[in-house]
Amino acid sequence: MNSKRPVNLDLSTIQFPLPALTSIAHRITGVILFIGLIFAFWALSTSLSSPTGFVAVSDALAGNFLAKLIAWGLLSALAFHFVAGIKHLLMDMDIGVTLEGGHKKAQITVVVSAVLIILAGVWVW
């Protein structure tokens, strides 16, 4: 038996580095966007069905807190997923694949995403 095998496999005690956390968050936001397509397609279909449907969706997005929260959540997921996707594309092109470069790109991803999420919140509210 190999004595160099990992002893602790409890994921709750492992400290993930920032690049790993941004990669995990990228996957999670992809799932959120996929599920959020249900809301987005419903809103698009309803708003295009008739003038009454457009007014209904417009009123829901203007006055309903839950609808605004869902819209902001989807825009936030889209912003992070977009920025992290660019980071992954840069990695695929062998740009900044060093340990230091990966950490720098992860920091940039978090900062740019935070700015975009705040801007999306200002726009929705």
JSON list of N, CA and C in Angstrom, two decimals, residues 36-67:
[
{"chain": "A", "resi": 36, "resn": "GLY", "atom": "N", "xyz": [-32.21, 29.36, -15.74]},
{"chain": "A", "resi": 36, "resn": "GLY", "atom": "CA", "xyz": [-32.81, 30.68, -15.90]},
{"chain": "A", "resi": 36, "resn": "GLY", "atom": "C", "xyz": [-33.40, 30.92, -17.28]},
{"chain": "A", "resi": 37, "resn": "LEU", "atom": "N", "xyz": [-33.02, 30.09, -18.25]},
{"chain": "A", "resi": 37, "resn": "LEU", "atom": "CA", "xyz": [-33.60, 30.22, -19.58]},
{"chain": "A", "resi": 37, "resn": "LEU", "atom": "C", "xyz": [-35.11, 30.01, -19.55]},
{"chain": "A", "resi": 38, "resn": "ILE", "atom": "N", "xyz": [-35.60, 29.24, -18.58]},
{"chain": "A", "resi": 38, "resn": "ILE", "atom": "CA", "xyz": [-37.05, 29.03, -18.44]},
{"chain": "A", "resi": 38, "resn": "ILE", "atom": "C", "xyz": [-37.73, 30.37, -18.23]},
{"chain": "A", "resi": 39, "resn": "PHE", "atom": "N", "xyz": [-37.23, 31.16, -17.28]},
{"chain": "A", "resi": 39, "resn": "PHE", "atom": "CA", "xyz": [-37.80, 32.49, -17.02]},
{"chain": "A", "resi": 39, "resn": "PHE", "atom": "C", "xyz": [-37.62, 33.41, -18.22]},
{"chain": "A", "resi": 40, "resn": "ALA", "atom": "N", "xyz": [-36.44, 33.40, -18.80]},
{"chain": "A", "resi": 40, "resn": "ALA", "atom": "CA", "xyz": [-36.16, 34.31, -19.91]},
{"chain": "A", "resi": 40, "resn": "ALA", "atom": "C", "xyz": [-37.02, 33.99, -21.13]},
{"chain": "A", "resi": 41, "resn": "PHE", "atom": "N", "xyz": [-37.16, 32.71, -21.46]},
{"chain": "A", "resi": 41, "resn": "PHE", "atom": "CA", "xyz": [-38.00, 32.34, -22.61]},
{"chain": "A", "resi": 41, "resn": "PHE", "atom": "C", "xyz": [-39.47, 32.62, -22.34]},
{"chain": "A", "resi": 42, "resn": "TRP", "atom": "N", "xyz": [-39.91, 32.41, -21.09]},
{"chain": "A", "resi": 42, "resn": "TRP", "atom": "CA", "xyz": [-41.31, 32.73, -20.77]},
{"chain": "A", "resi": 42, "resn": "TRP", "atom": "C", "xyz": [-41.55, 34.23, -20.94]},
{"chain": "A", "resi": 43, "resn": "ALA", "atom": "N", "xyz": [-40.65, 35.05, -20.41]},
{"chain": "A", "resi": 43, "resn": "ALA", "atom": "CA", "xyz": [-40.81, 36.50, -20.52]},
{"chain": "A", "resi": 43, "resn": "ALA", "atom": "C", "xyz": [-40.77, 36.94, -21.98]},
{"chain": "A", "resi": 44, "resn": "LEU", "atom": "N", "xyz": [-39.87, 36.38, -22.75]},
{"chain": "A", "resi": 44, "resn": "LEU", "atom": "CA", "xyz": [-39.78, 36.74, -24.16]},
{"chain": "A", "resi": 44, "resn": "LEU", "atom": "C", "xyz": [-41.02, 36.31, -24.92]},
{"chain": "A", "resi": 45, "resn": "SER", "atom": "N", "xyz": [-41.47, 35.09, -24.69]},
{"chain": "A", "resi": 45, "resn": "SER", "atom": "CA", "xyz": [-42.66, 34.58, -25.38]},
{"chain": "A", "resi": 45, "resn": "SER", "atom": "C", "xyz": [-43.90, 35.38, -25.02]},
{"chain": "A", "resi": 46, "resn": "THR", "atom": "N", "xyz": [-44.06, 35.67, -23.74]},
{"chain": "A", "resi": 46, "resn": "THR", "atom": "CA", "xyz": [-45.23, 36.43, -23.30]},
{"chain": "A", "resi": 46, "resn": "THR", "atom": "C", "xyz": [-45.20, 37.86, -23.83]},
{"chain": "A", "resi": 47, "resn": "SER", "atom": "N", "xyz": [-44.02, 38.47, -23.80]},
{"chain": "A", "resi": 47, "resn": "SER", "atom": "CA", "xyz": [-43.93, 39.87, -24.25]},
{"chain": "A", "resi": 47, "resn": "SER", "atom": "C", "xyz": [-44.14, 40.00, -25.76]},
{"chain": "A", "resi": 48, "resn": "LEU", "atom": "N", "xyz": [-43.83, 38.96, -26.52]},
{"chain": "A", "resi": 48, "resn": "LEU", "atom": "CA", "xyz": [-43.99, 39.02, -27.97]},
{"chain": "A", "resi": 48, "resn": "LEU", "atom": "C", "xyz": [-45.35, 38.49, -28.44]},
{"chain": "A", "resi": 49, "resn": "SER", "atom": "N", "xyz": [-46.11, 37.91, -27.53]},
{"chain": "A", "resi": 49, "resn": "SER", "atom": "CA", "xyz": [-47.38, 37.31, -27.93]},
{"chain": "A", "resi": 49, "resn": "SER", "atom": "C", "xyz": [-48.44, 38.34, -28.28]},
{"chain": "A", "resi": 50, "resn": "SER", "atom": "N", "xyz": [-48.48, 39.43, -27.52]},
{"chain": "A", "resi": 50, "resn": "SER", "atom": "CA", "xyz": [-49.49, 40.47, -27.75]},
{"chain": "A", "resi": 50, "resn": "SER", "atom": "C", "xyz": [-49.07, 41.74, -27.02]},
{"chain": "A", "resi": 51, "resn": "PRO", "atom": "N", "xyz": [-49.72, 42.85, -27.34]},
{"chain": "A", "resi": 51, "resn": "PRO", "atom": "CA", "xyz": [-49.42, 44.07, -26.58]},
{"chain": "A", "resi": 51, "resn": "PRO", "atom": "C", "xyz": [-49.76, 43.93, -25.10]},
{"chain": "A", "resi": 52, "resn": "THR", "atom": "N", "xyz": [-50.79, 43.16, -24.79]},
{"chain": "A", "resi": 52, "resn": "THR", "atom": "CA", "xyz": [-51.16, 42.94, -23.39]},
{"chain": "A", "resi": 52, "resn": "THR", "atom": "C", "xyz": [-50.06, 42.14, -22.67]},
{"chain": "A", "resi": 53, "resn": "GLY", "atom": "N", "xyz": [-49.51, 41.14, -23.36]},
{"chain": "A", "resi": 53, "resn": "GLY", "atom": "CA", "xyz": [-48.43, 40.35, -22.78]},
{"chain": "A", "resi": 53, "resn": "GLY", "atom": "C", "xyz": [-47.19, 41.19, -22.53]},
{"chain": "A", "resi": 54, "resn": "PHE", "atom": "N", "xyz": [-46.90, 42.10, -23.46]},
{"chain": "A", "resi": 54, "resn": "PHE", "atom": "CA", "xyz": [-45.76, 42.99, -23.28]},
{"chain": "A", "resi": 54, "resn": "PHE", "atom": "C", "xyz": [-45.93, 43.86, -22.05]},
{"chain": "A", "resi": 55, "resn": "VAL", "atom": "N", "xyz": [-47.14, 44.40, -21.88]},
{"chain": "A", "resi": 55, "resn": "VAL", "atom": "CA", "xyz": [-47.42, 45.24, -20.71]},
{"chain": "A", "resi": 55, "resn": "VAL", "atom": "C", "xyz": [-47.32, 44.42, -19.43]},
{"chain": "A", "resi": 56, "resn": "ALA", "atom": "N", "xyz": [-47.78, 43.17, -19.47]},
{"chain": "A", "resi": 56, "resn": "ALA", "atom": "CA", "xyz": [-47.72, 42.32, -18.28]},
{"chain": "A", "resi": 56, "resn": "ALA", "atom": "C", "xyz": [-46.28, 42.05, -17.86]},
{"chain": "A", "resi": 57, "resn": "VAL", "atom": "N", "xyz": [-45.43, 41.72, -18.82]},
{"chain": "A", "resi": 57, "resn": "VAL", "atom": "CA", "xyz": [-44.02, 41.46, -18.50]},
{"chain": "A", "resi": 57, "resn": "VAL", "atom": "C", "xyz": [-43.34, 42.75, -18.08]},
{"chain": "A", "resi": 58, "resn": "SER", "atom": "N", "xyz": [-43.64, 43.84, -18.74]},
{"chain": "A", "resi": 58, "resn": "SER", "atom": "CA", "xyz": [-43.05, 45.12, -18.39]},
{"chain": "A", "resi": 58, "resn": "SER", "atom": "C", "xyz": [-43.45, 45.54, -16.98]},
{"chain": "A", "resi": 59, "resn": "ASP", "atom": "N", "xyz": [-44.72, 45.36, -16.63]},
{"chain": "A", "resi": 59, "resn": "ASP", "atom": "CA", "xyz": [-45.18, 45.69, -15.28]},
{"chain": "A", "resi": 59, "resn": "ASP", "atom": "C", "xyz": [-44.54, 44.78, -14.24]},
{"chain": "A", "resi": 60, "resn": "ALA", "atom": "N", "xyz": [-44.40, 43.49, -14.58]},
{"chain": "A", "resi": 60, "resn": "ALA", "atom": "CA", "xyz": [-43.78, 42.55, -13.64]},
{"chain": "A", "resi": 60, "resn": "ALA", "atom": "C", "xyz": [-42.34, 42.94, -13.36]},
{"chain": "A", "resi": 61, "resn": "LEU", "atom": "N", "xyz": [-41.61, 43.33, -14.40]},
{"chain": "A", "resi": 61, "resn": "LEU", "atom": "CA", "xyz": [-40.22, 43.71, -14.21]},
{"chain": "A", "resi": 61, "resn": "LEU", "atom": "C", "xyz": [-40.07, 45.09, -13.57]},
{"chain": "A", "resi": 62, "resn": "ALA", "atom": "N", "xyz": [-41.10, 45.92, -13.69]},
{"chain": "A", "resi": 62, "resn": "ALA", "atom": "CA", "xyz": [-41.03, 47.26, -13.11]},
{"chain": "A", "resi": 62, "resn": "ALA", "atom": "C", "xyz": [-41.45, 47.28, -11.65]},
{"chain": "A", "resi": 63, "resn": "GLY", "atom": "N", "xyz": [-42.43, 46.43, -11.27]},
{"chain": "A", "resi": 63, "resn": "GLY", "atom": "CA", "xyz": [-42.97, 46.56, -9.93]},
{"chain": "A", "resi": 63, "resn": "GLY", "atom": "C", "xyz": [-42.84, 45.35, -9.04]},
{"chain": "A", "resi": 64, "resn": "ASN", "atom": "N", "xyz": [-42.47, 44.21, -9.57]},
{"chain": "A", "resi": 64, "resn": "ASN", "atom": "CA", "xyz": [-42.42, 42.99, -8.77]},
{"chain": "A", "resi": 64, "resn": "ASN", "atom": "C", "xyz": [-41.00, 42.76, -8.28]},
{"chain": "A", "resi": 65, "resn": "PHE", "atom": "N", "xyz": [-40.83, 42.70, -6.96]},
{"chain": "A", "resi": 65, "resn": "PHE", "atom": "CA", "xyz": [-39.50, 42.52, -6.38]},
{"chain": "A", "resi": 65, "resn": "PHE", "atom": "C", "xyz": [-38.87, 41.20, -6.81]},
{"chain": "A", "resi": 66, "resn": "LEU", "atom": "N", "xyz": [-39.67, 40.12, -6.83]},
{"chain": "A", "resi": 66, "resn": "LEU", "atom": "CA", "xyz": [-39.14, 38.81, -7.19]},
{"chain": "A", "resi": 66, "resn": "LEU", "atom": "C", "xyz": [-38.68, 38.77, -8.65]},
{"chain": "A", "resi": 67, "resn": "ALA", "atom": "N", "xyz": [-39.44, 39.41, -9.53]},
{"chain": "A", "resi": 67, "resn": "ALA", "atom": "CA", "xyz": [-39.05, 39.45, -10.94]},
{"chain": "A", "resi": 67, "resn": "ALA", "atom": "C", "xyz": [-37.75, 40.24, -11.12]}
]
